[in-house]
Amino acid sequence: MSVTSLAEKFVEHAASMTAPSRVVWCDGSKAEYDSLIEQMLADGTLLALNEHTHPSSYLHRSHPSDVARTEQLTFICSRGRDDAGPTNNWMAPAEAKAKAGALFRRAMRGRTMWAIPYLMGPAGSSMSRAGVMVTDSAYVVASMHIMTRVGQVAFQHMRAEDDFIGGVHSLGDLSPERRLILHFPEEKLIWSVGSGYGGNALLGKKCHALRIASWQARQEGWLAEHMLILGLEDPDGRVTYFAAAMPSASGKTNLAMVVSQLPGWRAWTVGDDIAWMHVDAQGQLRAINPERGFFGVAPNTSPNTNPNAMATVRANTIFTNVALTPSREPWWEGMTKEPPRGLLDWQGRPWDPASGPAAHPNSRFTVLAEQCPSIAPNWEDPQGVPISGLIFGSRRTQVIPLVFEAFDWQHGVFLGSAMSTETTAAITGKVGVVRRDPMAMIPFCGYNMADYFQQWLAMGPRLTRPPKIFRVNWFRRDADGTFLWPGYRDNVRILKWMVERIRGTGRAEERPIGYVPTVDALDLGGLDIGRERLREALRSDAADWLPALDDLEGFYGGFGNRLPVEIYGTLADTRRRFGG
Ligand code: OXD
Ligand code: MN
């Protein structure tokens, strides 16, 4: 492999700080992956799963205090504090380097440092971007092999010697007290120390492909989004592509791999977590999936909820923090109705149901996208796929209807900016607390979100046919706490209505919040749902919405006069339509 001299310098500098016993450049080969697995089996980092039922698959048990993203320890270290904005933690670059520098100093002594050149995005795409990260974790290297394209291909895509994001990662001592995840967007640099968890340690994913990429996208006029990408094929073989933003652990992977209930309709997976979207020369929005694999949430994945994911993880998969059956098969809550007997929990102890779930609620599978039965034949098209619909979804027990459509681009951007959601186990902290999460990007936007809304607004006029923007909420409940909508594969019914709206045929009525499907507009064939329940799922009352809009105004206030006037204007219009 021919390594560029700036990449070499970057790695030498990281090595002089962390003092590893040796430096190994990764080439991304299968032999390299196999030897990493060998090494981790030998030192206990991995356990081999049942070779008959789960060939070439492994279980990794992480440190019990290192199981999710730690947002309170994640910082944007831009030169100006205002450039990070009120929704990010900010630290001055010099202070950040001093603090983390102390943690990195000689942190790799006695360890191997792997230098990983990686590409985010398909080979041959002008939208793809390279990175070079170093790490002292073999688990991180093997995971990067699955989640990114490792090796020479990264150098081939650098448009200049310095055209890469540099990443320095060390497990440190895994202590949350000595953990920091730092982003220096002006220096195209990421420093992460003290965690081996995916979102903190696989630097290509959240750190590069979202936080740093969103900063670059702003400067270059594109969008780096926390979105799945899927194509919905109709019975005539026409495919309509959607990108959908949803908060962590809120059904993105399930929707990305959805199996249609509707005869003749079929969904194709392009990506399950991140979309990079550019406007092409014809004014069409196009999206690529920068990742090569899935780092999916295991609990509640089952043959019922996501048969494609179950088929995907049959082989060549690294599971993290799932439970283990006596026959060395992975298990998690929701996989089967009854837990098998004799389980070991995610920490390797005989499972005692009184002590909590057997699998960690944020346990994961890491697997190549190409293993997914629904992977789109064109998922690695260097041109990306043309996006006709954008979806903003969140997890809300109340207020937000099952589905509605924005009046236009600006209104759609407003709806995305207005999202809030109930927290999940993907982040450390309390689960089920409602928090603001515009465009599902609150943990991932690498710059001031007021500028981010402006970036979105500015995309609209550049698009010849702007995608229609939809808001969804699969999680609304009735007074008894029962979900109003069955979700999962029945969500294809909602996607079908969106396709019809895009084609100008779907029925809808105008309400203060946007266009809401009429009760007869959704294809409900074979689904047992009463009209009353559907009406309840689609309800939007002033009594719920006016206080919600007041709360939203309070959130917007935090951005001061940096918030685009269009956003305030759309808020005021919504209030007016509700008679408020
Ligand atoms: C993820 C997340 O891992 O959003 O995708 O936390
Ligand atoms: Mn995610």
Coordinates of C-alpha atoms and ligand atoms in Angstrom, one line a residue:
M1 CA 0.0 0.0 0.0
S2 CA 1.4 3.4 -0.8
V3 CA 0.8 5.8 2.1
T4 CA 0.9 9.5 1.5
S5 CA 3.5 11.4 3.5
L6 CA 1.0 13.7 5.3
A7 CA -0.9 10.6 6.4
E8 CA 2.3 9.1 7.5
K9 CA 3.2 12.3 9.4
F10 CA -0.2 12.3 11.1
V11 CA 0.3 8.7 12.3
E12 CA 3.9 9.4 13.5
H13 CA 2.7 12.3 15.5
A14 CA -0.1 10.3 17.1
A15 CA 2.5 7.6 17.9
S16 CA 4.9 10.1 19.4
M17 CA 2.1 11.1 21.8
T18 CA 0.7 7.7 22.7
A19 CA 4.0 5.6 22.6
P20 CA 2.7 2.3 21.2
S21 CA 5.1 -0.6 21.1
R22 CA 4.5 -0.9 17.3
V23 CA 2.6 0.7 14.5
V24 CA 0.8 -1.5 11.9
W25 CA -0.8 0.0 8.8
C26 CA -4.0 -1.8 7.8
D27 CA -4.7 -2.9 4.2
G28 CA -8.3 -3.9 4.7
S29 CA -7.7 -7.5 3.5
K30 CA -9.6 -10.6 4.5
A31 CA -6.3 -12.0 5.9
E32 CA -5.9 -9.0 8.1
Y33 CA -9.5 -9.3 9.4
D34 CA -9.0 -13.0 10.0
S35 CA -5.8 -12.4 12.0
L36 CA -7.5 -9.7 14.1
I37 CA -10.3 -12.2 14.9
E38 CA -7.7 -14.9 15.8
Q39 CA -6.0 -12.5 18.1
M40 CA -9.2 -11.5 19.8
L41 CA -10.3 -15.1 20.3
A42 CA -7.0 -15.9 21.8
D43 CA -7.0 -12.9 24.3
G44 CA -10.7 -13.2 25.2
T45 CA -11.9 -10.0 23.5
L46 CA -14.2 -12.2 21.4
L47 CA -16.0 -15.5 22.0
A48 CA -16.8 -17.7 19.0
L49 CA -20.5 -18.4 18.5
N50 CA -22.0 -21.7 17.3
E51 CA -20.2 -22.4 14.1
H52 CA -23.2 -24.3 12.7
T53 CA -26.0 -21.8 13.3
H54 CA -23.8 -18.6 13.3
P55 CA -20.7 -19.3 11.2
S56 CA -17.8 -16.8 11.6
S57 CA -19.7 -14.9 14.2
Y58 CA -18.5 -13.6 17.6
L59 CA -19.6 -12.1 20.8
H60 CA -17.8 -9.2 22.4
R61 CA -18.6 -8.2 25.9
S62 CA -17.7 -4.6 26.6
H63 CA -16.7 -3.0 29.8
P64 CA -20.0 -2.6 31.7
S65 CA -19.5 1.2 31.9
D66 CA -18.9 1.5 28.2
V67 CA -22.1 0.5 26.5
A68 CA -23.5 3.6 24.7
R69 CA -22.7 7.0 23.4
T70 CA -21.7 9.5 26.1
E71 CA -23.0 12.8 25.0
Q72 CA -21.9 14.7 28.1
L73 CA -18.3 13.8 27.2
T74 CA -18.6 14.7 23.5
F75 CA -17.4 18.1 22.4
I76 CA -17.2 20.3 19.4
C77 CA -13.9 22.2 19.6
S78 CA -14.4 24.9 17.0
R79 CA -12.4 28.1 17.5
G80 CA -15.5 30.1 18.1
R81 CA -18.0 29.0 20.7
D82 CA -20.9 30.3 18.8
D83 CA -20.0 28.1 15.8
A84 CA -20.8 25.1 17.9
G85 CA -24.1 26.6 19.1
P86 CA -26.2 26.2 22.2
T87 CA -27.0 22.5 21.6
N88 CA -23.4 21.2 21.5
N89 CA -20.9 20.9 24.3
W90 CA -18.0 23.2 23.4
M91 CA -14.4 23.3 24.5
A92 CA -11.7 25.7 23.2
P93 CA -9.3 23.7 21.0
A94 CA -6.2 24.5 23.2
E95 CA -8.0 23.4 26.4
A96 CA -9.3 20.3 24.7
K97 CA -5.9 19.3 23.4
A98 CA -4.3 19.9 26.8
K99 CA -7.0 17.8 28.6
A100 CA -7.1 14.9 26.2
G101 CA -3.4 15.2 25.5
A102 CA -2.8 14.2 29.2
L103 CA -5.0 11.2 28.7
F104 CA -3.4 10.2 25.5
R105 CA 0.2 10.6 26.8
R106 CA 1.8 7.2 26.5
A107 CA -1.7 5.6 26.6
M108 CA -0.6 2.9 24.1
R109 CA 2.5 1.8 25.7
G110 CA 2.8 -2.0 25.4
R111 CA 0.0 -1.9 22.9
T112 CA -0.2 -2.1 19.1
M113 CA -1.3 1.0 17.2
W114 CA -3.2 0.3 14.1
A115 CA -3.3 2.9 11.4
I116 CA -6.5 2.6 9.4
P117 CA -7.0 4.4 6.1
Y118 CA -10.7 4.3 5.4
L119 CA -13.2 5.5 2.8
M120 CA -16.7 6.7 3.7
G121 CA -18.9 6.1 0.6
P122 CA -18.8 3.9 -2.4
A123 CA -15.6 3.5 -4.4
G124 CA -15.6 5.8 -7.4
S125 CA -18.0 8.4 -6.0
S126 CA -17.1 12.1 -5.9
M127 CA -19.3 12.3 -2.8
S128 CA -17.1 9.8 -0.9
R129 CA -14.5 11.0 1.7
A130 CA -11.4 9.5 3.2
G131 CA -10.1 9.3 6.8
V132 CA -7.1 8.0 8.5
M133 CA -7.6 6.9 12.1
V134 CA -5.3 5.2 14.6
T135 CA -6.5 3.0 17.4
D136 CA -5.2 0.6 20.0
S137 CA -8.3 -1.6 19.9
A138 CA -8.4 -4.7 17.7
Y139 CA -12.2 -4.7 18.1
V140 CA -12.3 -1.2 16.6
V141 CA -10.1 -2.2 13.7
A142 CA -12.3 -5.3 12.9
S143 CA -15.5 -3.1 13.2
M144 CA -14.0 -0.5 10.9
H145 CA -13.4 -3.3 8.4
I146 CA -17.1 -4.0 8.4
M147 CA -18.4 -0.4 8.7
T148 CA -16.1 1.3 6.2
R149 CA -13.9 0.6 3.2
V150 CA -10.4 0.1 4.5
G151 CA -7.1 0.3 2.6
Q152 CA -5.7 1.7 -0.5
V153 CA -9.1 2.8 -1.8
A154 CA -9.0 5.6 0.8
F155 CA -5.8 7.1 -0.7
Q156 CA -7.2 6.8 -4.2
H157 CA -10.0 9.1 -3.2
M158 CA -8.0 11.9 -1.6
R159 CA -8.1 14.9 -3.9
A160 CA -5.0 16.3 -2.2
E161 CA -2.4 15.1 0.3
D162 CA -4.3 16.6 3.2
D163 CA -7.8 15.5 2.0
F164 CA -8.6 13.2 4.9
I165 CA -10.0 13.4 8.4
G166 CA -7.5 12.4 11.0
G167 CA -8.7 10.4 14.0
V168 CA -6.8 9.4 17.1
H169 CA -8.5 6.8 19.3
S170 CA -7.3 5.0 22.4
L171 CA -9.2 2.9 24.8
G172 CA -7.2 4.6 27.5
D173 CA -8.2 3.0 30.7
L174 CA -11.9 2.8 29.7
S175 CA -12.9 4.9 32.7
P176 CA -15.8 7.4 32.1
E177 CA -13.8 9.9 34.2
R178 CA -11.0 9.8 31.7
R179 CA -13.1 9.7 28.5
L180 CA -13.4 12.5 25.9
I181 CA -14.7 12.5 22.4
L182 CA -13.5 15.7 20.7
H183 CA -14.0 17.2 17.3
F184 CA -11.8 19.9 15.8
P185 CA -13.7 20.7 12.5
E186 CA -11.3 23.4 11.4
E187 CA -8.4 21.0 11.7
K188 CA -10.3 18.0 10.2
L189 CA -9.4 16.1 13.4
I190 CA -11.1 13.8 15.9
W191 CA -9.7 12.7 19.2
S192 CA -11.4 10.0 21.2
V193 CA -10.1 8.5 24.4
G194 CA -11.5 6.2 27.1
S195 CA -14.2 4.3 25.2
G196 CA -14.4 1.4 22.9
Y197 CA -18.1 1.8 22.2
G198 CA -19.2 2.1 18.5
G199 CA -20.5 5.6 18.4
N200 CA -17.5 6.9 20.4
A201 CA -14.8 4.8 18.9
L202 CA -15.5 3.8 15.3
L203 CA -14.5 7.3 14.2
G204 CA -15.8 6.9 10.7
K205 CA -19.4 6.8 11.9
K206 CA -20.8 9.5 14.1
C207 CA -17.6 11.6 14.5
H208 CA -16.6 11.8 10.9
A209 CA -19.7 11.0 8.8
L210 CA -22.0 13.2 10.8
R211 CA -20.2 15.8 13.1
I212 CA -17.2 16.7 10.9
A213 CA -19.0 15.9 7.6
S214 CA -21.9 18.2 8.6
W215 CA -19.4 21.0 9.1
Q216 CA -17.8 20.4 5.7
A217 CA -21.2 20.0 4.1
R218 CA -22.3 23.4 5.3
Q219 CA -19.2 24.9 3.7
E220 CA -19.6 23.0 0.5
G221 CA -23.4 23.1 0.1
W222 CA -24.5 19.6 0.8
L223 CA -26.1 17.7 3.7
A224 CA -24.7 15.0 6.0
E225 CA -27.7 13.5 7.8
H226 CA -28.7 10.9 10.4
M227 CA -31.0 9.2 7.8
L228 CA -31.7 5.8 6.4
I229 CA -32.1 5.5 2.7
L230 CA -34.6 3.1 1.1
G231 CA -36.3 2.5 -2.2
L232 CA -39.9 1.5 -2.5
E233 CA -40.7 -0.5 -5.6
D234 CA -44.3 -0.5 -6.9
P235 CA -46.0 -3.4 -8.7
D236 CA -44.8 -1.8 -12.1
G237 CA -41.2 -2.0 -11.0
R238 CA -40.8 1.8 -10.4
V239 CA -38.6 2.6 -7.4
T240 CA -39.1 5.8 -5.3
Y241 CA -36.3 6.6 -3.0
F242 CA -36.7 8.1 0.5
A243 CA -34.3 9.3 3.1
A244 CA -35.6 9.2 6.7
A245 CA -34.3 10.8 9.9
M246 CA -35.1 9.1 13.1
P247 CA -33.4 9.3 16.5
S248 CA -31.1 6.5 17.7
A249 CA -32.8 3.2 18.5
S250 CA -36.1 4.4 17.1
G251 CA -36.7 2.0 14.2
K252 CA -34.4 3.3 11.4
T253 CA -32.9 -0.1 10.8
N254 CA -36.3 -1.8 10.9
L255 CA -37.7 0.7 8.3
A256 CA -34.6 0.5 6.1
M257 CA -35.1 -3.3 5.8
V258 CA -38.9 -3.4 5.9
V259 CA -40.7 -6.3 4.3
S260 CA -43.8 -5.1 2.6
Q261 CA -47.3 -6.3 3.6
L262 CA -48.7 -5.0 0.3
P263 CA -48.8 -7.4 -2.7
G264 CA -46.5 -6.2 -5.4
W265 CA -44.7 -3.7 -3.3
R266 CA -41.1 -4.2 -2.2
A267 CA -38.6 -2.2 -0.2
W268 CA -34.9 -2.0 -1.0
T269 CA -32.3 -1.0 1.6
V270 CA -29.6 1.5 0.6
G271 CA -28.5 2.6 4.1
D272 CA -29.7 2.4 7.7
D273 CA -28.1 5.3 9.5
I274 CA -26.4 8.0 7.5
A275 CA -27.1 9.8 4.3
W276 CA -24.9 12.2 2.5
M277 CA -27.0 14.2 0.1
H278 CA -25.9 16.5 -2.8
V279 CA -27.7 18.4 -5.5
D280 CA -26.7 17.2 -8.9
A281 CA -26.3 19.2 -12.1
Q282 CA -30.0 18.7 -12.9
G283 CA -31.1 20.0 -9.6
Q284 CA -32.0 16.5 -8.3
L285 CA -31.2 15.6 -4.7
R286 CA -29.0 12.4 -4.6
A287 CA -27.9 10.4 -1.6
I288 CA -25.1 8.0 -0.9
N289 CA -24.8 5.8 2.2
P290 CA -21.2 6.5 3.5
E291 CA -21.1 3.2 5.4
R292 CA -20.4 -0.3 4.4
G293 CA -22.1 -2.2 7.1
F294 CA -24.8 -1.9 9.8
F295 CA -24.2 -1.3 13.5
G296 CA -27.8 -2.2 14.5
V297 CA -29.6 -2.4 17.8
A298 CA -30.3 -6.0 18.6
P299 CA -33.2 -6.0 21.2
N300 CA -36.6 -6.3 19.6
T301 CA -35.1 -7.5 16.3
S302 CA -37.0 -10.7 15.5
P303 CA -38.3 -12.7 12.5
N304 CA -41.5 -10.7 13.0
T305 CA -40.2 -7.2 13.4
N306 CA -37.2 -7.4 11.0
P307 CA -36.8 -10.7 9.1
N308 CA -34.2 -9.2 6.9
A309 CA -32.0 -8.2 9.8
M310 CA -32.3 -11.7 11.2
A311 CA -31.2 -13.1 7.9
T312 CA -28.3 -10.6 7.7
V313 CA -26.8 -11.6 11.0
R314 CA -26.9 -15.3 10.4
A315 CA -23.1 -15.3 9.6
N316 CA -20.0 -13.1 9.7
T317 CA -21.3 -10.9 12.4
I318 CA -19.8 -9.4 15.5
F319 CA -22.4 -9.1 18.3
T320 CA -21.7 -6.8 21.3
N321 CA -23.3 -7.2 24.7
V322 CA -26.0 -9.7 23.7
A323 CA -26.9 -12.7 25.9
L324 CA -25.6 -16.2 25.1
T325 CA -27.6 -19.4 25.1
P326 CA -26.0 -22.7 26.3
S327 CA -25.6 -23.7 22.6
R328 CA -23.5 -20.5 22.1
E329 CA -26.1 -18.7 20.1
P330 CA -26.8 -15.0 20.6
W331 CA -30.1 -14.0 22.2
W332 CA -31.8 -10.7 23.1
E333 CA -35.1 -9.5 24.5
G334 CA -37.8 -9.6 21.8
M335 CA -36.0 -12.2 19.6
T336 CA -38.3 -15.0 20.9
K337 CA -41.4 -14.9 23.1
E338 CA -39.8 -17.0 25.9
P339 CA -36.1 -16.6 26.8
P340 CA -34.2 -19.8 26.4
R341 CA -33.2 -21.6 29.5
G342 CA -29.6 -21.3 30.9
L343 CA -28.8 -17.9 29.4
L344 CA -25.7 -16.0 30.3
D345 CA -26.4 -12.3 30.4
W346 CA -24.5 -9.6 28.5
Q347 CA -21.8 -9.6 31.3
G348 CA -21.4 -13.3 31.1
R349 CA -23.2 -14.1 34.3
P350 CA -25.9 -16.7 34.7
W351 CA -29.0 -14.6 33.9
D352 CA -31.1 -13.6 36.8
P353 CA -34.3 -11.9 35.4
A354 CA -34.5 -9.9 38.6
S355 CA -31.3 -8.1 37.8
G356 CA -32.5 -6.7 34.5
P357 CA -32.6 -7.7 30.8
A358 CA -30.3 -10.6 29.6
A359 CA -29.0 -8.5 26.7
H360 CA -28.0 -5.0 27.2
P361 CA -30.8 -2.7 25.8
N362 CA -28.2 -1.1 23.5
S363 CA -26.6 -4.4 22.5
R364 CA -25.6 -4.4 18.9
F365 CA -24.8 -6.4 15.7
T366 CA -22.0 -5.3 13.3
V367 CA -22.4 -6.8 9.9
L368 CA -21.7 -6.1 6.2
A369 CA -24.6 -4.4 4.3
E370 CA -24.1 -6.7 1.4
Q371 CA -25.4 -9.6 3.5
C372 CA -28.8 -8.1 3.8
P373 CA -31.4 -9.8 1.6
S374 CA -33.1 -6.5 0.8
I375 CA -29.9 -4.6 -0.1
A376 CA -30.6 -2.5 -3.2
P377 CA -28.7 -3.7 -6.3
N378 CA -27.6 -0.1 -6.8
W379 CA -26.7 0.7 -3.2
E380 CA -23.1 1.4 -4.1
D381 CA -23.9 3.5 -7.2
P382 CA -21.3 6.3 -7.2
Q383 CA -24.0 8.7 -8.3
G384 CA -26.1 7.9 -5.3
V385 CA -29.9 7.4 -5.6
P386 CA -32.4 10.2 -6.5
I387 CA -34.4 11.2 -3.4
S388 CA -38.1 12.0 -3.9
G389 CA -39.2 12.0 -0.3
L390 CA -37.7 13.0 3.0
I391 CA -39.1 11.7 6.3
F392 CA -38.7 13.1 9.8
G393 CA -39.8 10.6 12.5
S394 CA -39.5 10.6 16.2
R395 CA -40.7 8.7 19.2
R396 CA -43.6 10.5 20.8
T397 CA -46.3 8.9 22.9
Q398 CA -48.6 11.8 22.4
V399 CA -49.4 14.9 20.3
I400 CA -47.6 14.0 17.0
P401 CA -49.8 12.3 14.4
L402 CA -48.9 9.0 12.6
V403 CA -48.1 10.9 9.4
F404 CA -48.6 14.2 7.6
E405 CA -47.0 16.1 4.8
A406 CA -45.4 19.5 4.8
F407 CA -47.0 22.3 2.7
D408 CA -43.7 23.0 1.0
W409 CA -39.9 22.8 1.5
Q410 CA -39.7 25.6 4.1
H411 CA -42.6 24.2 6.1
G412 CA -40.8 20.8 6.0
V413 CA -37.6 22.2 7.3
F414 CA -39.6 23.8 10.1
L415 CA -41.2 20.4 10.9
G416 CA -37.8 18.8 11.1
S417 CA -36.5 21.6 13.3
A418 CA -39.5 21.2 15.6
M419 CA -38.8 17.5 16.3
S420 CA -38.6 16.2 19.8
T421 CA -38.3 12.6 21.0
E422 CA -38.2 10.3 23.9
T423 CA -34.7 9.2 24.8
T424 CA -33.5 5.5 24.3
A425 CA -30.7 3.3 25.5
A426 CA -28.4 4.4 22.7
I427 CA -27.2 7.1 24.9
T428 CA -26.2 6.9 28.6
G429 CA -28.8 8.6 30.8
K430 CA -32.5 8.3 31.5
V431 CA -34.7 6.5 28.9
G432 CA -38.1 7.9 27.9
V433 CA -37.4 11.6 28.6
V434 CA -38.8 14.0 26.0
R435 CA -36.0 16.1 24.5
R436 CA -35.6 18.3 21.5
D437 CA -34.0 16.5 18.6
P438 CA -34.3 18.6 15.4
M439 CA -33.9 16.3 12.3
A440 CA -32.7 13.6 14.7
M441 CA -29.4 15.5 14.6
I442 CA -29.1 16.9 18.1
P443 CA -26.2 14.6 19.1
F444 CA -24.6 14.8 15.6
C445 CA -24.7 18.3 14.2
G446 CA -21.1 19.5 14.2
Y447 CA -22.1 23.2 14.2
N448 CA -24.6 25.8 15.3
M449 CA -28.0 24.3 14.6
A450 CA -29.4 27.8 13.7
D451 CA -26.9 27.7 10.8
Y452 CA -27.9 24.1 10.1
F453 CA -31.6 25.1 9.7
Q454 CA -30.4 27.9 7.3
Q455 CA -28.4 25.3 5.4
W456 CA -31.5 23.2 5.0
L457 CA -33.6 26.2 3.9
A458 CA -31.0 27.2 1.3
M459 CA -31.1 23.7 -0.3
G460 CA -34.8 24.1 -1.3
P461 CA -34.4 26.8 -4.1
R462 CA -31.5 24.8 -5.6
L463 CA -33.7 21.8 -6.2
T464 CA -35.7 21.5 -9.5
R465 CA -38.3 19.3 -7.9
P466 CA -37.7 19.5 -4.1
P467 CA -38.5 16.2 -2.4
K468 CA -41.8 16.2 -0.5
I469 CA -41.2 16.3 3.3
F470 CA -43.2 14.1 5.6
R471 CA -43.4 13.8 9.4
V472 CA -44.1 10.4 11.0
N473 CA -44.6 9.0 14.5
W474 CA -45.1 5.3 14.8
F475 CA -45.1 5.5 18.6
R476 CA -48.4 7.3 19.5
R477 CA -50.4 5.6 22.2
D478 CA -54.0 5.6 23.3
A479 CA -55.2 6.5 26.8
D480 CA -54.5 2.9 27.9
G481 CA -50.9 3.1 26.7
T482 CA -51.4 0.8 23.7
F483 CA -49.8 1.8 20.4
L484 CA -52.3 3.2 18.0
W485 CA -50.5 1.9 14.9
P486 CA -49.0 -1.6 14.5
G487 CA -45.8 -0.2 12.9
Y488 CA -43.0 -2.4 11.4
R489 CA -44.2 -3.9 8.2
D490 CA -47.4 -2.0 8.2
N491 CA -45.4 1.1 7.8
V492 CA -45.1 0.3 4.1
R493 CA -48.8 1.4 4.0
I494 CA -47.6 4.8 5.0
L495 CA -44.7 4.8 2.5
K496 CA -47.2 3.8 -0.2
W497 CA -49.3 6.9 0.6
M498 CA -46.2 9.0 0.4
V499 CA -45.4 7.6 -3.1
E500 CA -48.9 8.5 -4.1
R501 CA -48.5 12.0 -2.8
I502 CA -45.2 12.4 -4.7
R503 CA -47.1 11.3 -7.8
G504 CA -49.9 13.6 -7.1
T505 CA -52.6 11.0 -6.5
G506 CA -52.8 10.4 -2.7
R507 CA -55.7 11.8 -0.9
A508 CA -55.2 14.3 2.0
E509 CA -56.9 17.0 3.8
E510 CA -55.4 20.4 4.7
R511 CA -55.0 20.9 8.5
P512 CA -53.0 23.5 10.4
I513 CA -50.0 21.2 10.7
G514 CA -49.9 20.2 7.0
Y515 CA -51.6 17.6 4.7
V516 CA -53.0 14.7 6.7
P517 CA -54.2 11.5 4.9
T518 CA -57.9 11.1 4.8
V519 CA -59.0 8.0 6.7
D520 CA -59.7 6.2 3.4
A521 CA -56.4 7.4 1.8
L522 CA -54.2 4.7 3.4
D523 CA -54.2 1.2 1.9
L524 CA -55.4 -0.8 4.9
G525 CA -56.1 -4.1 3.1
G526 CA -55.7 -7.0 5.5
L527 CA -55.1 -4.8 8.5
D528 CA -57.5 -4.9 11.4
I529 CA -57.6 -1.3 12.6
G530 CA -60.8 0.5 13.4
R531 CA -61.5 3.9 11.8
E532 CA -61.7 5.5 15.2
R533 CA -58.2 4.3 16.2
L534 CA -56.9 5.6 12.9
R535 CA -58.6 8.9 13.4
E536 CA -57.0 9.1 16.8
A537 CA -53.6 8.3 15.4
L538 CA -54.0 11.1 12.9
R539 CA -55.5 13.7 15.3
S540 CA -54.0 17.1 15.7
D541 CA -55.8 19.4 18.1
A542 CA -55.1 23.0 19.0
A543 CA -55.3 22.1 22.7
D544 CA -52.2 19.8 22.2
W545 CA -50.4 21.9 19.7
L546 CA -50.6 25.4 21.0
P547 CA -48.7 24.6 24.2
A548 CA -46.2 22.5 22.2
L549 CA -45.6 25.5 19.9
D550 CA -44.9 27.7 23.0
D551 CA -42.4 25.2 24.2
L552 CA -40.8 25.1 20.7
E553 CA -40.5 28.9 20.7
G554 CA -38.6 28.6 24.0
F555 CA -36.2 26.2 22.4
Y556 CA -35.7 28.5 19.4
G557 CA -35.1 31.4 21.7
G558 CA -31.8 29.7 22.7
F559 CA -30.4 30.5 19.3
G560 CA -31.0 34.2 19.6
N561 CA -31.1 36.2 16.3
R562 CA -29.0 33.5 14.6
L563 CA -32.2 31.5 14.0
P564 CA -33.4 32.0 10.4
V565 CA -36.5 34.3 10.3
E566 CA -38.2 31.8 8.1
I567 CA -38.3 29.4 11.0
Y568 CA -40.0 31.9 13.3
G569 CA -42.3 32.9 10.5
T570 CA -43.4 29.3 10.0
L571 CA -44.0 28.9 13.7
A572 CA -46.2 32.0 13.7
D573 CA -48.1 30.8 10.6
T574 CA -48.8 27.4 12.4
R575 CA -50.0 29.2 15.5
R576 CA -52.3 31.4 13.4
R577 CA -53.8 28.4 11.5
F578 CA -54.6 26.9 14.9
G579 CA -56.3 30.2 15.8
G580 CA -53.7 30.9 18.5
Ligands
OXD1 C1 -26.2 4.7 16.3 C2 -26.8 5.8 17.1 O1 -25.4 3.9 16.8 O2 -27.5 6.7 16.5 O3 -26.6 4.7 15.1 O4 -26.5 5.9 18.3
MN2 MN -27.6 6.4 14.5

